XYZ file of C-alpha atoms in Angstrom:
565
model
C 161.898 24.450 38.097
C 158.358 23.033 37.749
C 155.889 25.277 35.963
C 152.872 22.987 36.357
C 150.943 25.717 38.120
C 152.124 28.578 35.922
C 149.235 30.661 34.591
C 148.821 31.266 30.872
C 146.037 33.780 31.496
C 146.289 37.265 30.089
C 146.448 40.208 32.538
C 143.093 41.358 33.870
C 140.487 40.441 36.410
C 141.225 36.734 36.049
C 144.857 37.264 37.043
C 143.938 39.311 40.072
C 141.465 36.650 41.141
C 144.141 34.021 40.686
C 146.525 36.076 42.805
C 144.066 35.994 45.699
C 143.661 32.237 45.309
C 147.426 31.695 45.194
C 147.938 33.855 48.264
C 145.556 31.679 50.204
C 147.346 28.568 49.023
C 150.832 29.886 49.735
C 149.935 30.972 53.312
C 148.128 27.761 54.251
C 149.851 25.834 57.071
C 151.783 22.707 56.186
C 152.431 19.714 58.339
C 155.643 17.803 58.711
C 156.653 15.927 55.633
C 154.825 18.274 53.296
C 156.327 18.967 49.904
C 156.848 22.309 48.217
C 153.724 23.801 46.751
C 155.111 23.661 43.227
C 155.403 19.863 43.484
C 152.529 19.078 45.822
C 149.328 17.519 44.671
C 146.997 20.162 43.367
C 144.194 21.335 45.652
C 140.591 21.357 44.663
C 141.023 24.517 42.578
C 143.439 22.804 40.190
C 141.974 24.538 37.165
C 142.657 27.980 38.537
C 145.771 29.718 37.167
C 148.850 30.624 39.129
C 149.714 34.239 38.327
C 153.160 35.227 37.163
C 153.853 36.566 40.632
C 152.913 33.249 42.181
C 154.997 31.548 44.836
C 156.765 28.228 44.567
C 157.435 26.725 47.981
C 160.907 25.262 48.485
C 162.369 23.541 51.516
C 166.125 23.215 51.747
C 169.063 23.180 54.082
C 169.132 26.978 54.118
C 165.591 27.181 55.395
C 164.197 28.902 52.291
C 160.458 28.344 52.516
C 159.169 30.238 49.534
C 160.401 31.723 46.298
C 158.170 33.716 43.999
C 158.696 32.501 40.442
C 157.902 35.862 38.864
C 160.407 37.664 41.064
C 163.114 35.095 40.280
C 162.595 35.184 36.517
C 162.313 38.962 36.445
C 165.723 39.358 38.066
C 167.890 36.655 36.459
C 170.228 37.888 33.670
C 169.163 35.125 31.294
C 166.406 35.772 28.767
C 163.139 33.971 29.509
C 159.945 33.821 27.473
C 156.910 31.588 27.901
C 154.595 30.761 25.008
C 151.560 28.478 24.841
C 149.305 26.894 22.285
C 149.955 25.794 18.738
C 150.550 29.370 17.569
C 152.895 29.993 20.503
C 151.122 32.962 22.047
C 153.157 34.991 24.499
C 152.363 34.314 28.156
C 155.375 36.028 29.685
C 158.745 37.645 28.932
C 161.136 38.694 31.673
C 162.951 42.002 31.994
C 166.194 40.662 30.488
C 164.316 39.495 27.394
C 162.579 42.864 27.040
C 165.918 44.657 27.442
C 167.493 42.532 24.704
C 164.680 42.505 22.145
C 162.253 45.159 23.392
C 158.851 44.856 25.128
C 156.586 42.134 23.793
C 152.748 42.188 23.954
C 151.304 39.328 25.989
C 148.748 37.238 24.146
C 150.136 37.787 20.633
C 151.402 34.815 18.556
C 155.172 34.439 18.413
C 155.275 34.661 14.634
C 154.026 38.260 14.910
C 155.252 39.412 18.306
C 158.606 37.603 18.492
C 160.273 38.290 15.125
C 163.678 37.550 16.630
C 162.708 33.892 16.988
C 161.875 33.807 13.288
C 165.209 35.394 12.391
C 167.048 32.870 14.530
C 165.122 29.927 13.086
C 163.519 28.902 16.383
C 159.813 28.768 15.442
C 160.177 25.326 13.887
C 162.069 24.287 17.010
C 159.114 25.383 19.159
C 156.850 23.195 17.029
C 159.177 20.222 17.525
C 159.260 20.715 21.294
C 155.476 21.014 21.454
C 154.940 17.855 19.394
C 157.614 15.698 21.025
C 157.380 17.027 24.596
C 161.176 16.873 24.687
C 163.556 19.784 25.292
C 165.775 21.047 22.502
C 168.866 23.246 22.567
C 170.548 25.285 19.849
C 173.981 26.723 20.508
C 175.338 30.161 19.792
C 172.792 31.757 17.486
C 173.695 35.317 16.543
C 170.884 37.883 16.750
C 170.518 41.023 14.646
C 171.937 43.051 17.525
C 175.209 41.187 17.195
C 174.826 39.341 20.487
C 175.011 35.536 20.538
C 172.668 33.360 22.558
C 172.268 29.693 23.349
C 168.571 28.808 23.407
C 166.976 25.970 25.350
C 163.316 25.261 24.675
C 161.583 23.140 27.311
C 157.988 21.847 27.199
C 155.777 22.884 30.150
C 152.155 22.237 31.125
C 149.951 25.285 31.449
C 146.466 24.348 32.730
C 143.923 27.117 32.141
C 141.769 27.833 35.158
C 138.027 27.396 34.873
C 138.123 26.000 31.354
C 138.042 22.653 29.676
C 141.065 23.368 27.529
C 142.489 20.566 25.441
C 146.058 19.354 25.816
C 147.326 21.495 22.943
C 146.039 24.748 24.393
C 147.257 23.662 27.818
C 150.804 23.001 26.569
C 153.542 25.577 26.358
C 157.216 26.077 25.779
C 159.651 27.841 28.049
C 162.320 29.639 26.034
C 165.523 30.157 28.002
C 168.365 32.089 26.354
C 171.843 32.570 27.792
C 174.056 35.321 26.424
C 177.217 33.598 25.153
C 178.587 36.509 23.133
C 181.932 36.523 24.958
C 182.342 32.794 24.487
C 181.302 32.999 20.824
C 183.714 35.845 20.143
C 186.524 34.000 21.926
C 185.750 30.876 19.902
C 185.725 32.904 16.685
C 189.068 34.470 17.585
C 190.443 31.010 18.237
C 189.086 29.749 14.913
C 190.540 32.753 13.134
C 193.910 32.108 14.760
C 193.759 28.434 13.823
C 192.822 29.313 10.253
C 195.736 31.722 10.061
C 198.112 29.098 11.433
C 196.735 26.530 9.016
C 197.103 28.892 6.074
C 200.681 29.565 7.144
C 201.382 25.840 7.368
C 199.740 25.155 3.996
C 201.723 27.982 2.379
C 204.952 26.699 3.929
C 204.136 23.129 2.956
C 203.402 23.966 -0.669
C 206.412 26.255 -0.967
C 208.672 23.427 0.217
C 207.244 20.947 -2.284
C 208.701 20.967 -5.821
C 207.030 23.745 -7.802
C 207.659 21.839 -11.010
C 208.544 18.165 -11.214
C 211.673 17.151 -13.050
C 210.760 15.058 -16.076
C 213.407 12.411 -16.830
C 213.908 11.082 -20.346
C 212.568 7.595 -19.738
C 209.693 8.249 -17.331
C 206.473 10.237 -17.321
C 205.699 11.535 -13.835
C 202.887 13.430 -12.105
C 202.195 14.173 -8.449
C 199.318 15.484 -6.370
C 199.307 16.995 -2.910
C 196.031 17.734 -1.143
C 196.020 19.179 2.398
C 193.460 17.982 4.913
C 190.120 19.766 5.327
C 189.661 23.050 7.152
C 189.289 21.271 10.494
C 192.490 19.261 10.054
C 195.959 20.634 10.657
C 198.429 20.362 7.800
C 200.778 17.414 8.030
C 204.296 16.807 6.734
C 203.677 14.869 3.502
C 206.169 15.457 0.694
C 207.431 14.022 -2.574
C 210.287 14.723 -4.966
C 211.803 13.658 -8.277
C 215.597 13.925 -8.693
C 217.480 13.212 -11.920
C 220.737 11.536 -10.983
C 222.453 11.648 -14.374
C 223.368 8.761 -16.592
C 219.652 8.218 -17.275
C 218.842 7.292 -13.671
C 216.092 8.924 -11.598
C 215.430 9.037 -7.846
C 211.834 9.158 -6.597
C 210.986 10.101 -3.031
C 207.825 10.241 -0.950
C 207.565 10.695 2.811
C 205.355 11.669 5.712
C 206.434 13.442 8.893
C 204.359 12.338 11.884
C 202.886 15.523 13.234
C 200.810 18.531 12.286
C 201.197 22.206 11.614
C 204.116 24.475 10.863
C 206.563 22.366 12.849
C 205.867 19.224 10.802
C 206.114 21.226 7.576
C 209.464 22.686 8.691
C 210.860 19.231 9.503
C 209.583 18.017 6.150
C 211.428 20.831 4.372
C 214.703 19.961 6.072
C 214.363 16.270 5.220
C 213.515 17.006 1.591
C 216.545 19.277 1.258
C 218.753 16.616 2.816
C 217.394 13.948 0.455
C 218.338 16.058 -2.550
C 221.849 16.566 -1.163
C 222.349 12.874 -0.394
C 220.925 11.916 -3.792
C 223.738 13.839 -5.486
C 226.152 11.385 -3.909
C 224.405 8.693 -6.006
C 224.329 6.285 -3.081
C 222.216 3.118 -2.923
C 218.715 3.742 -1.524
C 219.348 2.099 1.848
C 222.442 4.232 2.433
C 220.472 7.396 1.711
C 217.864 6.383 4.301
C 220.607 5.542 6.767
C 221.924 9.090 6.486
C 218.408 10.525 6.732
C 217.746 8.522 9.875
C 220.640 10.150 11.687
C 219.675 13.597 10.437
C 216.033 13.188 11.510
C 217.173 12.372 15.038
C 219.238 15.551 15.137
C 216.479 17.773 13.695
C 213.791 16.807 16.208
C 214.106 13.700 18.392
C 210.396 13.889 19.258
C 209.236 13.438 15.658
C 209.605 10.511 13.310
C 208.945 10.188 9.606
C 208.267 7.450 7.091
C 209.923 7.583 3.682
C 210.493 5.639 0.474
C 213.552 6.371 -1.645
C 213.611 4.581 -5.004
C 215.957 4.706 -8.001
C 214.944 3.848 -11.560
C 217.626 2.695 -13.982
C 216.267 2.231 -17.521
C 219.038 -0.246 -18.293
C 217.940 -2.546 -15.470
C 214.154 -2.422 -15.977
C 213.473 -2.275 -12.253
C 212.876 0.074 -9.348
C 215.431 -0.344 -6.546
C 214.038 1.077 -3.315
C 214.432 1.334 0.448
C 211.477 1.949 2.748
C 211.663 3.482 6.217
C 208.376 2.271 7.673
C 206.408 3.509 4.660
C 203.535 1.930 2.758
C 204.434 -0.448 -0.116
C 204.973 0.735 -3.689
C 202.354 -0.563 -6.132
C 203.266 -1.403 -9.739
C 200.930 -2.332 -12.589
C 202.873 -4.093 -15.340
C 202.194 -4.016 -19.081
C 199.745 -6.923 -18.702
C 197.669 -5.159 -16.029
C 198.923 -7.314 -13.149
C 199.412 -5.482 -9.858
C 202.666 -6.068 -7.960
C 203.091 -4.928 -4.377
C 206.592 -4.224 -3.136
C 207.691 -6.074 -0.039
C 207.162 -4.776 3.468
C 209.266 -1.823 4.720
C 212.968 -2.560 4.622
C 213.623 -0.621 7.836
C 211.943 1.326 10.671
C 210.797 4.961 10.365
C 213.339 7.756 10.264
C 214.269 9.224 13.609
C 214.304 5.938 15.528
C 218.099 5.669 15.209
C 220.465 2.718 15.393
C 218.807 0.522 12.766
C 220.182 -0.722 9.462
C 218.077 -0.330 6.324
C 218.231 -2.593 3.298
C 217.249 -2.206 -0.343
C 214.667 -4.137 -2.318
C 213.656 -4.273 -5.960
C 210.406 -4.369 -7.914
C 210.141 -4.799 -11.726
C 209.337 -1.675 -13.757
C 209.578 -2.515 -17.433
C 208.185 -0.649 -20.439
C 204.417 -0.196 -20.173
C 204.433 -0.249 -16.349
C 202.898 2.257 -13.949
C 204.040 2.686 -10.336
C 202.355 4.549 -7.472
C 204.002 5.961 -4.346
C 201.626 7.457 -1.770
C 201.165 8.514 1.844
C 198.785 7.011 4.384
C 196.197 9.766 3.945
C 195.177 8.110 0.672
C 194.398 4.672 2.112
C 193.919 5.035 5.879
C 190.385 5.346 7.284
C 189.301 5.375 10.911
C 186.620 2.749 10.319
C 188.730 0.126 8.535
C 192.111 -1.558 8.545
C 194.812 0.094 6.464
C 195.347 -3.143 4.504
C 191.810 -2.761 3.199
C 192.706 0.705 1.979
C 195.815 -0.589 0.185
C 193.705 -3.332 -1.404
C 191.202 -0.713 -2.563
C 194.086 1.269 -4.082
C 195.249 -1.853 -5.937
C 191.783 -2.296 -7.437
C 191.652 1.367 -8.412
C 195.120 1.219 -10.005
C 194.144 -1.863 -12.005
C 191.489 0.166 -13.833
C 193.171 3.583 -13.929
C 194.576 4.323 -17.368
C 195.725 7.486 -19.104
C 198.501 9.953 -18.422
C 200.146 10.040 -14.975
C 198.112 13.118 -14.005
C 194.885 11.411 -15.058
C 195.846 8.351 -13.028
C 196.548 10.594 -10.007
C 193.131 12.212 -10.236
C 191.357 8.891 -10.701
C 193.053 7.331 -7.690
C 192.137 10.346 -5.536
C 188.476 10.059 -6.568
C 188.357 6.272 -6.290
C 189.669 6.363 -2.715
C 187.075 8.970 -1.697
C 189.455 11.839 -0.948
C 187.483 15.093 -0.795
C 188.182 18.699 0.146
C 187.218 18.024 3.776
C 189.412 14.926 4.075
C 190.848 14.519 7.575
C 194.490 13.975 6.549
C 197.023 15.180 4.007
C 197.392 13.138 0.834
C 200.442 12.931 -1.433
C 200.500 10.727 -4.525
C 203.368 10.225 -6.996
C 202.634 8.323 -10.230
C 205.336 7.314 -12.705
C 205.027 5.516 -16.012
C 207.693 3.791 -18.060
C 206.143 4.103 -21.512
C 206.451 1.332 -24.080
C 207.778 2.983 -27.224
C 207.339 1.811 -30.787
C 207.880 3.129 -34.304
C 209.674 6.428 -34.765
C 209.600 7.132 -31.037
C 211.554 3.951 -30.375
C 214.278 5.109 -32.777
C 215.012 7.976 -30.391
C 215.786 5.549 -27.536
C 218.654 3.203 -28.385
C 221.196 1.151 -26.429
C 224.507 -0.426 -27.374
C 227.054 -2.196 -25.146
C 230.519 -3.734 -25.523
C 232.282 -6.056 -23.083
C 235.942 -5.055 -22.615
C 238.288 -7.887 -21.764
C 241.277 -5.657 -21.060
C 244.677 -5.583 -22.672
C 246.207 -3.219 -25.178
C 243.482 -3.948 -27.747
C 240.632 -2.768 -25.455
C 241.059 0.951 -26.162
C 241.129 0.616 -29.999
C 238.122 -1.708 -29.892
C 236.211 0.772 -27.717
C 236.976 3.654 -30.106
C 235.944 1.629 -33.124
C 232.732 0.513 -31.433
C 231.818 4.066 -30.398
C 232.591 5.374 -33.884
C 230.303 2.851 -35.568
C 227.412 3.205 -33.116
C 227.396 6.986 -33.113
C 227.569 7.047 -36.904
C 224.553 4.687 -37.117
C 222.625 6.982 -34.801
C 223.227 9.823 -37.278
C 224.629 12.377 -34.902
C 226.274 15.512 -36.206
C 230.007 15.257 -36.924
C 230.825 17.489 -33.967
C 228.767 15.440 -31.493
C 230.089 12.231 -33.054
C 233.694 13.249 -32.467
C 233.023 14.452 -28.910
C 231.286 11.169 -28.102
C 234.179 9.085 -29.427
C 236.686 11.185 -27.473
C 234.689 10.834 -24.229
C 234.333 7.068 -24.678
C 238.068 6.747 -25.322
C 239.010 8.724 -22.205
C 236.595 6.826 -19.924
C 237.823 3.471 -21.193
C 241.458 4.532 -20.773
C 240.735 5.625 -17.205
C 239.099 2.286 -16.444
C 241.961 0.331 -17.999
C 244.513 2.218 -15.902
C 242.694 2.361 -12.548
C 240.004 -0.320 -12.712
C 239.785 -4.085 -12.776
C 237.788 -6.522 -14.952
C 235.031 -7.034 -15.812
C 234.784 -3.832 -17.850
C 231.944 -2.687 -20.055
C 231.249 0.262 -22.368
C 227.628 1.283 -22.773
C 226.252 3.905 -25.162
C 222.719 5.120 -24.825
C 220.681 7.778 -26.521
C 217.314 9.284 -25.610
C 215.293 12.000 -27.249
C 217.266 14.566 -25.208
C 220.816 13.336 -24.610
C 223.656 10.959 -25.411
C 224.936 8.953 -22.426
C 228.322 7.179 -22.308
C 229.064 4.893 -19.353
C 231.969 2.607 -18.445
C 231.791 0.091 -15.586
C 234.536 -1.978 -13.983
C 235.160 -4.095 -10.890
C 237.065 -1.535 -8.786
C 235.042 0.591 -6.337
C 237.522 3.484 -6.156
C 235.682 6.538 -7.526
C 237.635 8.917 -9.758
C 237.815 12.622 -9.041
C 238.627 15.593 -11.128
C 242.020 17.147 -10.362
C 244.435 19.635 -11.847
C 247.330 17.874 -13.602
C 250.748 19.467 -13.502
C 252.502 20.152 -16.834
C 254.988 17.338 -16.229
C 252.324 14.750 -15.295
C 251.685 11.987 -17.808
C 248.256 11.129 -16.371
C 245.357 12.798 -14.585
C 243.822 14.638 -17.517
C 241.207 12.128 -18.677
C 238.404 13.059 -16.274
C 239.212 16.758 -16.703
C 238.816 16.410 -20.477
C 235.505 14.565 -20.102
C 234.202 17.160 -17.635
C 235.148 19.935 -20.047
C 233.527 18.570 -23.223
C 230.431 16.900 -21.693
C 227.273 18.536 -20.368
C 227.534 16.520 -17.164
C 229.523 13.676 -15.671
C 229.587 11.586 -12.505
C 230.404 8.270 -10.904
C 228.812 5.844 -8.504
C 229.438 2.521 -6.862
C 227.511 -0.415 -8.304
C 225.714 -3.022 -6.147
C 228.037 -5.836 -7.242
C 231.133 -4.149 -5.836
C 232.452 -1.975 -8.628
C 231.873 1.472 -10.073
C 230.329 3.200 -13.035
C 231.686 6.402 -14.555
C 229.437 8.253 -16.988
C 229.048 11.433 -18.953
C 226.274 12.868 -21.076
C 225.824 15.297 -23.938
C 222.659 17.315 -24.497
C 221.201 16.842 -27.973
C 220.119 19.863 -29.984
C 216.370 20.419 -29.824
């Protein structure tokens, strides 16, 4: 609607005179091809104002010849106000505006007569519109009455009749406000519902994550989980640390593709399954193979990435399998960064694929980082650039595992309003020296078989445990356990056989390996049986025991005793 001929005059004799002039103009005959009066070239009396009740001629397919602007604006449900000049003096407010904010005196400046515009922060917007001659819109501003309005401020030209007014006094702003209270309340209800769902998902997610990380003897571990910002739905990131016994530790990190409660629920099921499969002490690729089938059964429409790694302090390495996950990063004792190889298999839930295991060195003094894509993935750059940035950050991040976690989060620019979940798991294999090193000792004996193997094993265990200054009771229990495990291996296993004794600051570990992959089981021996009691004796006297198949095609049977604090 063109307001070129709108009058900014105050009510009085000038308006009545203008009404007579406008009536003459609006009733003048028009020839074919004429344009509506509101858009026609101005007649000789161009400086004369058009009163608020003035007519705007319109020609259309419905044959509407004239519409009076004042009548239209007075009746529309939207709020309309017209101000002019640098102090935004009121030229007009329609009935809807007066009903919403009360009557407003014409001719008064907006700062005084339109306090609602001040409360809503629109006076500066009027200045911008007047200076730039460009319309501006602000959405869903809530007034003191509780109603919400969307305001559009449009520049208009208001020539003053019979005066030589400058362009500033002849310029005005049309304020158009639409009541959007219903839409605003619906949007707020939706936001409230989304916040509630997000809080539920965050609560579920955090409750399914380990409340306290297991701390193995040989590693120092810390983890951080940070949900996405308030506008991002919670994902299915998770991590876990599982002590396998015999000094070995499983480390897990994964990411379910999806958002919200459903992704968190799938994550919880996968994490529970990982802990169950880990108790079988299977190689990493076999654990992922089992998880792959389970993920397909849980929800065929969702997939997940995962890394399952096992640390064995006797091997000095991290054996891992990766289901489509990002590579593990390791900083060795010299500060060199090693990146594990590419994923050893596709994501979980794809089904039908075989995973394999890989290995990355993790000696004393090393630090390893497992993480989800929220840490390194950015919309504006390739994910390899993010991994490279993480490598640079890890190269300079020193301190405890928790300090390293925090430094990596800051270095990668993860903030409270980050658009994705972030999970980070940091583990360190500390280099021990001095008195601390005395608490971590290893001793091993190769057993060639034959009748002399058992006496040699007992003698070796007796000497080693005596040198480690254990109490007589623990010394005798350790010798008995070593003797029974060696006897079991001699009877049921095949060469090569090996006895390994290991102590940490918390436990004594006894392990026997041989070349046969048949795993022993505990059973009840009958009174007349001459065999079958060895494993039962070990299970009775030890704090824990177990067995596993070794990568070379054999088995390891172990037991451990908790040391007094």
